[in-house]
Coordinates of C-alpha atoms and ligand atoms in Angstrom, one line a residue:
X1 CA -8.7 -28.7 -11.0
X2 CA -9.1 -26.1 -13.8
X3 CA -5.8 -27.2 -15.0
X4 CA -6.8 -30.8 -15.2
X5 CA -10.1 -30.1 -16.9
X6 CA -8.6 -30.6 -20.4
X7 CA -8.0 -34.3 -19.6
X8 CA -11.6 -34.7 -18.8
X9 CA -12.9 -33.1 -22.0
X10 CA -13.1 -36.1 -24.2
X11 CA -15.4 -37.7 -21.6
X12 CA -17.6 -34.7 -21.1
X13 CA -20.6 -36.5 -22.4
X14 CA -20.3 -39.4 -19.9
X15 CA -19.7 -36.8 -17.1
X16 CA -23.1 -35.1 -18.0
X17 CA -25.1 -38.3 -18.6
X18 CA -24.0 -39.9 -15.3
X19 CA -25.7 -37.4 -13.0
X20 CA -28.9 -37.6 -15.1
X21 CA -29.1 -41.3 -14.3
X22 CA -28.4 -40.4 -10.7
X23 CA -31.4 -38.1 -10.6
X24 CA -33.6 -41.0 -11.7
X25 CA -32.3 -43.2 -8.8
X26 CA -32.7 -40.4 -6.3
X27 CA -36.3 -39.6 -7.4
X28 CA -37.2 -43.3 -7.1
X29 CA -35.6 -43.5 -3.7
X30 CA -37.7 -40.6 -2.6
X31 CA -40.9 -42.2 -4.0
X32 CA -40.7 -45.4 -2.0
X33 CA -41.5 -44.3 1.6
X34 CA -44.4 -42.1 0.4
X35 CA -45.9 -45.1 -1.5
X36 CA -45.4 -47.3 1.5
X37 CA -47.3 -44.9 3.7
X38 CA -50.1 -44.9 1.4
X39 CA -50.3 -48.7 1.5
X40 CA -50.6 -48.5 5.4
X41 CA -52.9 -45.5 5.6
X42 CA -55.1 -46.0 2.6
X43 CA -54.8 -49.8 1.7
X44 CA -54.5 -51.5 5.1
X45 CA -56.6 -49.0 7.1
X46 CA -59.4 -49.0 4.4
X47 CA -59.1 -52.7 3.8
X48 CA -58.6 -52.0 0.1
X49 CA -56.7 -55.1 -1.3
X50 CA -56.8 -53.9 -5.0
X51 CA -55.2 -50.6 -3.8
X52 CA -52.5 -52.5 -2.0
X53 CA -51.6 -54.6 -5.0
X54 CA -51.6 -51.5 -7.4
X55 CA -49.3 -49.6 -5.1
X56 CA -47.0 -52.6 -4.6
X57 CA -46.7 -52.9 -8.4
X58 CA -45.9 -49.2 -8.6
X59 CA -43.2 -49.7 -6.0
X60 CA -41.7 -52.5 -8.0
X61 CA -41.7 -50.2 -11.0
X62 CA -39.9 -47.6 -9.1
X63 CA -37.4 -50.0 -7.8
X64 CA -36.5 -51.2 -11.3
X65 CA -36.2 -47.6 -12.6
X66 CA -34.1 -46.9 -9.5
X67 CA -31.8 -49.8 -10.5
X68 CA -31.5 -48.6 -14.0
X69 CA -30.7 -45.2 -12.8
X70 CA -27.9 -46.5 -10.4
X71 CA -26.4 -48.9 -12.9
X72 CA -26.4 -46.2 -15.6
X73 CA -24.7 -43.7 -13.3
X74 CA -22.1 -46.4 -12.3
X75 CA -21.3 -47.3 -15.9
X76 CA -20.9 -43.7 -17.1
X77 CA -19.2 -42.3 -14.1
X78 CA -16.7 -45.1 -14.2
X79 CA -16.1 -44.6 -17.9
X80 CA -15.5 -40.9 -17.4
X81 CA -13.4 -41.5 -14.3
X82 CA -11.0 -44.1 -15.8
X83 CA -10.6 -42.0 -19.1
X84 CA -9.9 -39.0 -17.1
X85 CA -7.2 -40.7 -15.2
X86 CA -5.7 -42.3 -18.2
X87 CA -5.3 -38.9 -19.8
X88 CA -3.7 -37.5 -16.6
X89 CA -1.2 -40.3 -16.5
X90 CA -0.2 -39.8 -20.1
X91 CA 0.2 -36.2 -19.6
X92 CA 2.3 -36.7 -16.5
X93 CA 4.4 -39.4 -18.3
X94 CA 5.0 -37.0 -21.3
X95 CA 5.9 -34.3 -18.9
X96 CA 8.4 -36.3 -16.9
X97 CA 10.0 -37.4 -20.2
X98 CA 10.6 -33.8 -20.9
X99 CA 12.2 -33.2 -17.5
X100 CA 15.9 -32.2 -17.1
X101 CA 18.1 -34.1 -14.8
X102 CA 17.8 -31.2 -12.4
X103 CA 13.9 -31.4 -12.5
X104 CA 14.1 -35.1 -11.7
X105 CA 16.6 -34.6 -8.9
X106 CA 14.3 -32.2 -7.3
X107 CA 11.2 -34.3 -7.4
X108 CA 12.8 -37.6 -6.6
X109 CA 12.0 -40.6 -8.6
X110 CA 9.8 -42.1 -5.9
X111 CA 7.7 -39.1 -5.6
X112 CA 7.2 -39.0 -9.4
X113 CA 6.0 -42.7 -9.3
X114 CA 3.5 -41.9 -6.5
X115 CA 2.2 -38.8 -8.3
X116 CA 1.6 -40.8 -11.6
X117 CA 0.0 -43.7 -9.9
X118 CA -1.6 -43.3 -6.5
X119 CA -2.3 -39.5 -6.7
X120 CA -4.0 -40.0 -10.0
X121 CA -6.1 -42.8 -8.6
X122 CA -7.1 -40.6 -5.7
X123 CA -8.3 -38.0 -8.1
X124 CA -10.0 -40.6 -10.2
X125 CA -11.9 -41.9 -7.1
X126 CA -12.9 -38.6 -5.9
X127 CA -14.2 -37.6 -9.3
X128 CA -16.2 -40.8 -9.6
X129 CA -17.7 -40.3 -6.2
X130 CA -18.3 -36.7 -7.0
X131 CA -20.5 -37.5 -9.9
X132 CA -22.2 -40.2 -7.9
X133 CA -22.4 -39.1 -4.3
X134 CA -22.2 -35.4 -4.6
X135 CA -25.2 -35.5 -6.8
X136 CA -27.1 -38.1 -4.8
X137 CA -26.5 -36.8 -1.3
X138 CA -27.8 -33.2 -1.6
X139 CA -30.8 -34.2 -3.8
X140 CA -31.7 -37.0 -1.5
X141 CA -31.4 -34.7 1.5
X142 CA -33.3 -31.7 -0.1
X143 CA -35.8 -34.1 -1.5
X144 CA -36.3 -35.9 1.8
X145 CA -36.7 -32.6 3.6
X146 CA -39.3 -31.4 1.1
X147 CA -41.2 -34.7 1.5
X148 CA -41.3 -34.5 5.3
X149 CA -42.5 -30.9 5.0
X150 CA -45.2 -32.0 2.7
X151 CA -46.3 -34.8 5.0
X152 CA -46.2 -32.9 8.2
X153 CA -44.5 -29.6 8.9
X154 CA -44.7 -29.8 12.6
X155 CA -43.1 -33.1 12.9
X156 CA -40.3 -32.0 10.4
X157 CA -38.9 -29.7 13.0
X158 CA -37.4 -32.7 14.8
X159 CA -35.5 -33.7 11.7
X160 CA -34.4 -30.1 11.1
X161 CA -32.9 -29.6 14.5
X162 CA -30.6 -32.6 13.8
X163 CA -29.2 -31.1 10.5
X164 CA -27.0 -28.3 12.1
X165 CA -25.3 -30.8 14.5
X166 CA -24.4 -32.9 11.6
X167 CA -23.2 -29.9 9.5
X168 CA -20.9 -28.8 12.3
X169 CA -19.5 -32.2 12.5
X170 CA -18.7 -32.4 8.9
X171 CA -17.1 -29.1 8.8
X172 CA -14.9 -30.1 11.8
X173 CA -13.9 -33.4 10.1
X174 CA -12.9 -31.6 6.8
X175 CA -10.8 -29.1 8.6
X176 CA -9.0 -31.8 10.7
X177 CA -8.6 -34.1 7.6
X178 CA -6.7 -32.0 5.1
X179 CA -3.2 -31.9 6.8
X180 CA -3.6 -35.7 7.7
X181 CA -4.2 -36.6 4.0
X182 CA -1.2 -34.4 3.0
X183 CA 1.0 -36.2 5.3
X184 CA -0.4 -39.5 4.2
X185 CA 0.8 -38.8 0.5
X186 CA 4.2 -37.7 1.7
X187 CA 4.7 -40.8 3.6
X188 CA 3.7 -42.8 0.6
X189 CA 6.3 -40.9 -1.4
X190 CA 9.0 -42.0 1.0
X191 CA 7.9 -45.7 0.9
X192 CA 8.0 -45.6 -2.9
X193 CA 11.4 -43.8 -2.9
X194 CA 13.0 -46.4 -0.5
X195 CA 11.4 -49.2 -2.5
X196 CA 12.5 -47.9 -5.7
X197 CA 16.1 -47.3 -4.5
X198 CA 16.1 -50.8 -3.1
X199 CA 15.1 -52.5 -6.2
X200 CA 17.4 -50.6 -8.3
X201 CA 20.3 -51.4 -6.0
X202 CA 19.3 -54.9 -4.9
X203 CA 22.7 -56.4 -5.9
X204 CA 24.8 -53.8 -4.2
X205 CA 22.6 -54.2 -1.0
X206 CA 23.2 -57.9 -1.1
X207 CA 26.9 -57.8 -1.8
X208 CA 27.5 -55.4 1.0
X209 CA 25.3 -57.4 3.4
X210 CA 23.2 -54.4 3.8
X211 CA 19.8 -56.2 3.7
X212 CA 19.1 -55.9 7.4
X213 CA 19.9 -52.2 7.3
X214 CA 17.7 -51.6 4.2
X215 CA 14.9 -53.7 5.7
X216 CA 15.0 -51.4 8.8
X217 CA 14.9 -48.4 6.6
X218 CA 11.9 -49.7 4.7
X219 CA 10.2 -50.8 7.9
X220 CA 10.6 -47.2 9.3
X221 CA 9.0 -45.6 6.2
X222 CA 6.4 -48.3 6.0
X223 CA 5.5 -47.9 9.8
X224 CA 5.3 -44.1 9.4
X225 CA 2.9 -44.6 6.5
X226 CA 0.8 -46.9 8.6
X227 CA 0.7 -44.6 11.5
X228 CA -0.3 -41.6 9.5
X229 CA -2.9 -43.6 7.6
X230 CA -4.2 -44.8 11.1
X231 CA -4.4 -41.3 12.3
X232 CA -6.6 -40.1 9.4
X233 CA -8.6 -43.2 9.6
X234 CA -9.1 -42.9 13.4
X235 CA -10.5 -39.5 12.8
X236 CA -12.9 -40.8 10.2
X237 CA -14.1 -43.7 12.3
X238 CA -14.7 -41.5 15.2
X239 CA -17.5 -39.9 13.2
X240 CA -19.5 -43.2 12.8
X241 CA -20.6 -43.5 16.5
X242 CA -21.3 -39.8 16.5
X243 CA -23.5 -39.9 13.5
X244 CA -25.2 -43.0 14.8
X245 CA -25.9 -41.1 18.1
X246 CA -27.4 -38.2 16.3
X247 CA -29.5 -40.5 14.0
X248 CA -30.8 -42.5 17.0
X249 CA -31.8 -39.5 19.1
X250 CA -33.7 -38.0 16.2
X251 CA -35.4 -41.2 15.6
X252 CA -36.3 -41.5 19.3
X253 CA -37.7 -37.9 19.3
X254 CA -39.6 -38.5 16.2
X255 CA -41.5 -41.6 17.4
X256 CA -42.1 -39.8 20.8
X257 CA -43.7 -36.7 19.1
X258 CA -45.0 -38.7 16.2
X259 CA -46.7 -41.2 18.6
X260 CA -48.5 -38.4 20.4
X261 CA -49.6 -36.8 17.2
X262 CA -51.1 -40.1 16.1
X263 CA -53.2 -40.1 19.3
X264 CA -54.3 -36.6 18.6
X265 CA -55.2 -37.6 15.1
X266 CA -53.0 -35.0 13.4
X267 CA -50.9 -37.6 11.6
X268 CA -51.4 -41.1 10.2
X269 CA -49.3 -44.1 11.5
X270 CA -48.1 -44.8 7.9
X271 CA -47.0 -41.3 7.7
X272 CA -44.8 -41.7 10.8
X273 CA -43.2 -44.7 9.2
X274 CA -42.5 -42.8 6.0
X275 CA -41.0 -40.2 8.3
X276 CA -38.6 -42.6 9.8
X277 CA -37.5 -43.6 6.4
X278 CA -37.0 -40.0 5.2
X279 CA -34.9 -39.3 8.4
X280 CA -32.7 -42.2 7.6
X281 CA -32.4 -41.0 3.9
X282 CA -31.7 -37.4 5.1
X283 CA -29.1 -38.2 7.7
X284 CA -27.4 -40.9 5.7
X285 CA -27.1 -38.5 2.7
X286 CA -25.5 -35.9 5.0
X287 CA -23.2 -38.6 6.3
X288 CA -22.3 -39.8 2.8
X289 CA -21.6 -36.2 1.7
X290 CA -19.3 -35.8 4.6
X291 CA -17.2 -38.7 3.4
X292 CA -17.3 -37.6 -0.2
X293 CA -16.1 -34.2 0.9
X294 CA -13.3 -35.9 2.8
X295 CA -12.5 -37.9 -0.4
X296 CA -12.5 -34.5 -2.2
X297 CA -10.2 -32.8 0.3
X298 CA -7.9 -35.9 0.0
X299 CA -8.0 -35.6 -3.8
X300 CA -7.3 -31.8 -3.4
X301 CA -3.9 -32.8 -1.9
X302 CA -3.4 -35.1 -4.9
X303 CA -4.5 -32.4 -7.4
X304 CA -2.0 -30.1 -6.1
X305 CA 0.8 -32.7 -6.3
X306 CA -0.2 -33.6 -9.8
X307 CA -0.3 -30.0 -10.9
X308 CA 3.1 -29.4 -9.3
X309 CA 4.5 -31.8 -11.9
X310 CA 2.4 -30.7 -14.9
X311 CA 3.2 -27.0 -14.2
X312 CA 6.9 -27.5 -13.9
X313 CA 8.6 -26.2 -17.0
X314 CA 11.6 -28.2 -17.7
X315 CA 14.6 -25.9 -17.2
X316 CA 16.1 -27.3 -20.3
X317 CA 14.2 -26.2 -23.3
X318 CA 14.6 -26.4 -27.1
X319 CA 16.7 -23.6 -28.6
X320 CA 15.4 -21.0 -30.9
X321 CA 17.2 -22.2 -34.1
X322 CA 15.1 -25.0 -35.4
X323 CA 17.2 -25.5 -38.6
X324 CA 20.6 -25.6 -36.9
X325 CA 22.4 -28.9 -37.5
X326 CA 25.8 -30.0 -36.3
X327 CA 27.9 -30.3 -39.3
X328 CA 31.5 -30.7 -37.9
X329 CA 31.5 -31.1 -34.2
X330 CA 33.9 -28.5 -33.0
X331 CA 33.4 -28.2 -29.3
X332 CA 34.4 -25.0 -27.5
X333 CA 34.1 -24.2 -23.7
X334 CA 34.2 -20.5 -23.1
X335 CA 34.7 -19.5 -19.3
X336 CA 32.2 -22.1 -18.3
X337 CA 31.3 -22.4 -14.5
X338 CA 28.8 -24.6 -13.1
X339 CA 27.0 -25.6 -9.9
X340 CA 24.2 -28.1 -9.4
X341 CA 20.8 -26.5 -8.8
X342 CA 20.2 -26.1 -5.0
X343 CA 23.9 -27.0 -4.3
X344 CA 25.8 -24.9 -1.7
X345 CA 29.5 -24.3 -1.4
X346 CA 32.0 -24.1 -4.2
X347 CA 31.2 -24.3 -7.9
X348 CA 31.6 -27.8 -9.3
X349 CA 33.3 -26.3 -12.4
X350 CA 35.3 -23.1 -12.5
X351 CA 36.1 -21.1 -15.6
X352 CA 36.6 -23.9 -18.0
X353 CA 37.9 -23.0 -21.5
X354 CA 39.3 -25.2 -24.2
X355 CA 38.5 -26.3 -27.8
X356 CA 38.1 -29.8 -29.3
X357 CA 38.1 -30.3 -33.0
X358 CA 36.8 -33.0 -35.4
X359 CA 39.2 -35.8 -35.6
X360 CA 40.6 -35.1 -32.1
X361 CA 40.6 -37.0 -29.0
X362 CA 40.4 -35.1 -25.8
X363 CA 41.1 -37.0 -22.6
X364 CA 40.0 -35.8 -19.2
X365 CA 41.9 -37.0 -16.3
X366 CA 41.4 -36.3 -12.6
X367 CA 40.6 -37.5 -9.2
X368 CA 37.0 -38.7 -8.5
X369 CA 34.7 -35.8 -7.7
X370 CA 36.9 -33.4 -9.7
X371 CA 34.1 -32.6 -12.1
X372 CA 35.0 -34.8 -15.1
X373 CA 31.5 -36.2 -15.6
X374 CA 29.8 -32.8 -14.9
X375 CA 32.1 -31.1 -17.6
X376 CA 31.0 -33.4 -20.4
X377 CA 27.3 -33.4 -19.3
X378 CA 27.0 -29.9 -20.4
X379 CA 27.5 -30.9 -24.1
X380 CA 24.3 -32.8 -24.6
X381 CA 22.7 -30.2 -22.1
X382 CA 22.0 -32.8 -19.5
X383 CA 22.6 -29.6 -17.4
X384 CA 23.0 -26.1 -18.5
X385 CA 26.2 -24.1 -17.6
X386 CA 25.6 -21.5 -14.8
X387 CA 28.1 -19.0 -16.4
X388 CA 29.9 -19.0 -19.7
X389 CA 28.8 -21.1 -22.6
X390 CA 29.5 -24.3 -24.5
X391 CA 29.6 -23.8 -28.3
X392 CA 29.3 -26.4 -30.9
X393 CA 30.3 -25.4 -34.5
X394 CA 30.4 -21.8 -33.2
X395 CA 26.8 -21.9 -31.9
X396 CA 25.8 -21.9 -28.4
X397 CA 24.4 -25.5 -27.5
X398 CA 21.3 -23.7 -26.1
X399 CA 20.4 -22.6 -29.6
X400 CA 20.0 -26.0 -31.0
X401 CA 16.8 -27.9 -30.6
X402 CA 17.4 -30.7 -28.1
X403 CA 16.6 -33.3 -30.7
X404 CA 19.2 -32.0 -33.3
X405 CA 21.8 -31.5 -30.5
X406 CA 21.5 -34.9 -29.0
X407 CA 21.2 -36.8 -32.2
X408 CA 24.6 -35.7 -33.2
X409 CA 26.1 -36.7 -29.8
X410 CA 26.8 -40.2 -28.8
X411 CA 27.2 -40.8 -25.0
X412 CA 28.4 -43.8 -22.9
X413 CA 27.6 -42.5 -19.4
X414 CA 29.5 -43.6 -16.3
X415 CA 26.5 -45.5 -15.0
X416 CA 25.7 -47.5 -18.1
X417 CA 22.2 -48.8 -18.4
X418 CA 21.1 -51.5 -20.8
X419 CA 17.4 -52.3 -21.1
X420 CA 15.4 -55.5 -21.0
X421 CA 15.2 -56.9 -24.6
X422 CA 17.8 -58.5 -27.0
X423 CA 21.3 -57.2 -27.7
X424 CA 20.2 -56.2 -31.1
X425 CA 17.2 -54.2 -29.8
X426 CA 19.5 -52.4 -27.4
X427 CA 22.0 -51.5 -30.1
X428 CA 19.3 -50.3 -32.4
X429 CA 18.5 -47.5 -29.9
X430 CA 21.1 -45.5 -31.8
X431 CA 19.6 -46.3 -35.2
X432 CA 16.2 -48.0 -35.6
X433 CA 16.8 -48.7 -39.3
X434 CA 20.3 -50.0 -39.3
X435 CA 20.9 -53.1 -41.4
X436 CA 22.2 -56.2 -39.5
X437 CA 25.6 -55.8 -41.2
X438 CA 26.0 -52.2 -39.8
X439 CA 25.2 -53.5 -36.3
X440 CA 27.8 -56.1 -36.6
X441 CA 30.4 -53.7 -38.0
X442 CA 29.9 -51.2 -35.1
X443 CA 29.9 -54.0 -32.5
X444 CA 33.2 -55.0 -34.0
X445 CA 34.6 -51.5 -33.5
X446 CA 33.6 -51.5 -29.7
X447 CA 35.1 -55.0 -29.6
X448 CA 31.5 -56.2 -28.4
X449 CA 31.0 -58.4 -31.5
X450 CA 33.9 -60.5 -30.3
X451 CA 31.9 -61.8 -27.3
X452 CA 28.4 -61.4 -28.6
X453 CA 29.0 -63.7 -31.5
X454 CA 30.3 -66.5 -29.1
X455 CA 26.9 -66.3 -27.2
X456 CA 24.6 -69.2 -28.2
X457 CA 21.9 -66.8 -29.3
X458 CA 24.3 -64.2 -30.6
X459 CA 22.5 -60.8 -31.1
X460 CA 19.2 -62.3 -30.1
X461 CA 20.4 -62.9 -26.6
X462 CA 17.9 -61.5 -24.2
X463 CA 19.3 -59.1 -21.6
X464 CA 18.0 -59.1 -18.1
X465 CA 17.0 -55.8 -16.5
X466 CA 19.9 -53.5 -16.8
X467 CA 21.8 -56.1 -18.6
X468 CA 22.4 -58.2 -15.5
X469 CA 23.6 -61.3 -17.3
X470 CA 26.7 -59.7 -18.7
X471 CA 30.0 -58.8 -17.2
X472 CA 30.8 -55.1 -16.5
X473 CA 33.3 -54.9 -19.3
X474 CA 30.9 -56.6 -21.8
X475 CA 28.1 -54.1 -20.8
X476 CA 30.6 -51.2 -21.4
X477 CA 31.4 -52.6 -24.9
X478 CA 27.8 -52.7 -25.8
X479 CA 27.2 -49.2 -24.5
X480 CA 29.9 -47.8 -26.7
X481 CA 28.5 -49.6 -29.6
X482 CA 25.1 -48.2 -28.8
X483 CA 26.6 -44.7 -28.7
X484 CA 28.4 -45.3 -32.0
X485 CA 25.3 -46.6 -33.8
X486 CA 24.2 -43.0 -34.0
X487 CA 27.2 -42.1 -36.2
X488 CA 27.6 -39.1 -33.9
X489 CA 29.8 -36.2 -34.7
X490 CA 30.7 -36.0 -31.0
X491 CA 31.4 -39.1 -28.9
X492 CA 31.7 -38.9 -25.1
X493 CA 33.0 -41.9 -23.2
X494 CA 32.7 -41.4 -19.5
X495 CA 34.8 -44.0 -17.8
X496 CA 33.6 -46.5 -20.4
X497 CA 36.4 -48.6 -20.6
X498 CA 37.3 -48.9 -16.9
X499 CA 36.1 -52.6 -16.8
X500 CA 37.7 -53.5 -20.1
X501 CA 41.3 -55.0 -20.1
X502 CA 44.1 -53.0 -21.4
X503 CA 44.5 -55.0 -24.6
X504 CA 40.8 -54.7 -25.5
X505 CA 40.8 -51.1 -24.6
X506 CA 43.6 -50.3 -27.0
X507 CA 41.9 -52.3 -29.7
X508 CA 38.7 -50.1 -29.3
X509 CA 40.7 -46.9 -29.5
X510 CA 42.5 -48.0 -32.6
X511 CA 39.3 -49.2 -34.3
X512 CA 37.6 -45.9 -33.3
X513 CA 40.1 -43.9 -35.0
X514 CA 40.2 -46.1 -38.1
X515 CA 36.4 -46.1 -38.6
X516 CA 35.4 -42.6 -37.3
X517 CA 38.3 -40.4 -38.2
X518 CA 36.2 -37.1 -38.3
X519 CA 34.6 -37.6 -34.9
X520 CA 35.4 -35.4 -31.9
X521 CA 36.0 -37.8 -29.1
X522 CA 36.1 -37.1 -25.3
X523 CA 37.5 -39.9 -23.1
X524 CA 37.2 -39.7 -19.3
X525 CA 39.5 -42.3 -17.7
X526 CA 41.5 -43.0 -14.6
X527 CA 44.2 -45.0 -16.3
X528 CA 47.1 -43.3 -18.0
X529 CA 47.2 -45.9 -20.6
X530 CA 43.7 -45.0 -21.6
X531 CA 44.5 -41.4 -22.3
X532 CA 48.2 -41.5 -23.2
X533 CA 47.6 -41.3 -27.0
X534 CA 45.0 -38.6 -26.9
X535 CA 45.7 -35.4 -28.8
X536 CA 45.0 -33.2 -25.8
X537 CA 44.8 -34.3 -22.1
X538 CA 42.9 -32.0 -19.6
X539 CA 44.1 -32.5 -16.1
X540 CA 41.3 -31.6 -13.7
X541 CA 41.4 -30.8 -10.1
X542 CA 38.5 -29.4 -7.8
X543 CA 36.5 -28.2 -10.9
X544 CA 39.4 -26.5 -12.7
X545 CA 41.6 -27.5 -15.6
X546 CA 45.0 -27.2 -14.0
X547 CA 47.1 -28.4 -16.9
X548 CA 46.6 -29.5 -20.6
X549 CA 48.6 -30.8 -23.4
X550 CA 49.7 -34.0 -24.9
X551 CA 51.3 -36.8 -22.8
X552 CA 54.8 -35.8 -24.0
X553 CA 54.1 -32.1 -23.0
X554 CA 52.5 -32.9 -19.7
X555 CA 55.3 -35.1 -18.5
X556 CA 57.5 -32.1 -18.8
X557 CA 55.2 -29.4 -17.6
X558 CA 52.7 -30.9 -15.2
X559 CA 53.7 -32.1 -11.7
X560 CA 50.3 -33.5 -11.0
X561 CA 50.3 -35.4 -14.4
X562 CA 53.8 -36.7 -13.7
X563 CA 52.8 -37.9 -10.3
X564 CA 49.9 -39.8 -11.6
X565 CA 52.1 -41.3 -14.4
X566 CA 54.6 -42.4 -11.9
X567 CA 52.1 -43.9 -9.5
X568 CA 50.6 -45.9 -12.3
X569 CA 53.5 -46.8 -14.5
X570 CA 56.5 -46.4 -12.3
X571 CA 59.5 -44.0 -12.4
X572 CA 60.6 -45.5 -15.8
X573 CA 57.7 -43.8 -17.6
X574 CA 58.8 -40.3 -16.9
X575 CA 62.5 -40.8 -17.8
X576 CA 63.6 -39.4 -21.1
Ligands
ADP601 N1 23.4 -34.6 -9.4 C1 24.2 -33.9 -8.6 N2 23.8 -33.0 -7.7 C2 24.6 -32.4 -6.9 N3 25.9 -32.5 -6.9 C3 26.5 -33.4 -7.8 C4 25.6 -34.2 -8.7 N4 26.5 -35.0 -9.4 C5 27.8 -34.7 -8.9 N5 27.7 -33.8 -7.9 C6 29.0 -33.3 -7.3 O1 29.8 -32.6 -8.2 C7 31.1 -32.9 -8.1 C8 31.8 -33.4 -9.3 O2 31.2 -34.7 -9.6 P1 31.5 -35.4 -11.0 O3 31.5 -34.6 -12.2 O4 30.6 -36.7 -11.0 O5 33.1 -36.0 -10.7 P2 33.9 -36.9 -11.4 O6 33.2 -37.4 -12.7 O7 35.2 -36.3 -11.8 O8 34.2 -38.1 -10.5 C9 31.1 -33.9 -6.8 O9 31.7 -33.2 -5.7 C10 29.7 -34.3 -6.7 O10 29.5 -34.5 -5.3
MG602 MG1 32.5 -39.3 -13.2

């Protein structure tokens, strides 16, 4: 909680004012039974009508003040609670934005969603009920006890014997509750993860006819959530009859002894009535505090989960050299090895060394899973090398600030994602300020202009979520354009032309070289035709570069390369 305090700070005033209003309400609640007993014992017993009217008016005034207290508390506690939650959510959002891929892999997206939404709401609710109930209950309880002691110390013993019973029960409930609430939040994580995965992959699910399977998977996680919620609620609902029992027994005992005392003349009937009201207030306030404490213990779980996110330091941090800028774009791998965090088994990359210079195109070829995407992901520091280093312009990538590094690198990732909005907005990701002419020129290079300009709304065409209303090849061409808009020194195209036809692909490559002749380009591709003209081809297998060279050299020196060429282009292609 200490950690989260800074998010509450702007709302400190409300947090202080709210309990003050609550004091007013509690004081007024405590006055009512005393005034009532006076009406009976003084007004009714003495036949004093004027006294009755006067006291009734006083009771009305108390009621109005009580309402003002209650409403004021509600208003300020809610304001503080919502503001607190808003700040926490913003902080979580900012934190998650700074996370590395590895951090996100570790938490899982679904859990991050639960933590920013549901967990924050739990904390907010507990906080609000804290500055409402946690003030109200103890004061009502203590005030009630003081009042019954003032009225009649002997009869108070009855009430006081009930208190330990209730206390034991509350402690028991709290002990039992915590693990149940923990499991509830975890089950909710699972539901959100399944849901999020499903929504993201809805097309694939439908195409594979996996809807039934996914439905079952969702049902399973949903049932588990329901079951664990029921468990927690069953335990909580068990407390209701128990509390009722304690309350009724106390009441009966009080009337039994109180009645006898009235006969003895040691207490007035009005005071017995006041007693029964105070007993209700005392026991109810204890019950309420047990629920509030339960809320708190549930919020404790959420606080831990929120803090876990806030305390995570992104394992990819800005470099020390804040001035460093990429001028040329010489990329050099020196004995780089890599394995994914938490991954067991062999390294994904082993002892990779090579250099790529401005104006060069380096192609990476290899079977799926050989580590091509992983290799290039180390350049913009989506991950950091486990051993060895990647240098750009002679400087370790870890020395640049992330902003300076990434602003000089254009990437079209294997899983390309476009965002809801117009085509123009999507392309402007690379350069907010670019004039329309420039957007059109770049779209021309990636051969996207050719189809965009045929669309009825041209660059104003609104893309659906993830760009659903485009073909795979069209999306790829827009993603390349988006990467180029940054005028990067280094361009990475990870399987970005796989859905583009051969002729268009050749046009893209030619245009790229004509317009960006000083760029260092990495092309990952499966097709020989895509990599044939590259200045250097790296052939990868199992995380290693097994051969490298130009097409002409590799045909002579690399068996693996020759095999790939033969399998794709036929025997003719390797004949001299
Ligand atoms: N986020 C990840 N966490 C753990 N392992 C991964 C992750 N991404 C890829 N891998 C593993 O790393 C290996 C190389 O993957 P990748 O670089 O994507 O290959 P390629 O692009 O050549 O198809 C694969 O065995 C894959 O299972
Ligand atoms: Mg890949």
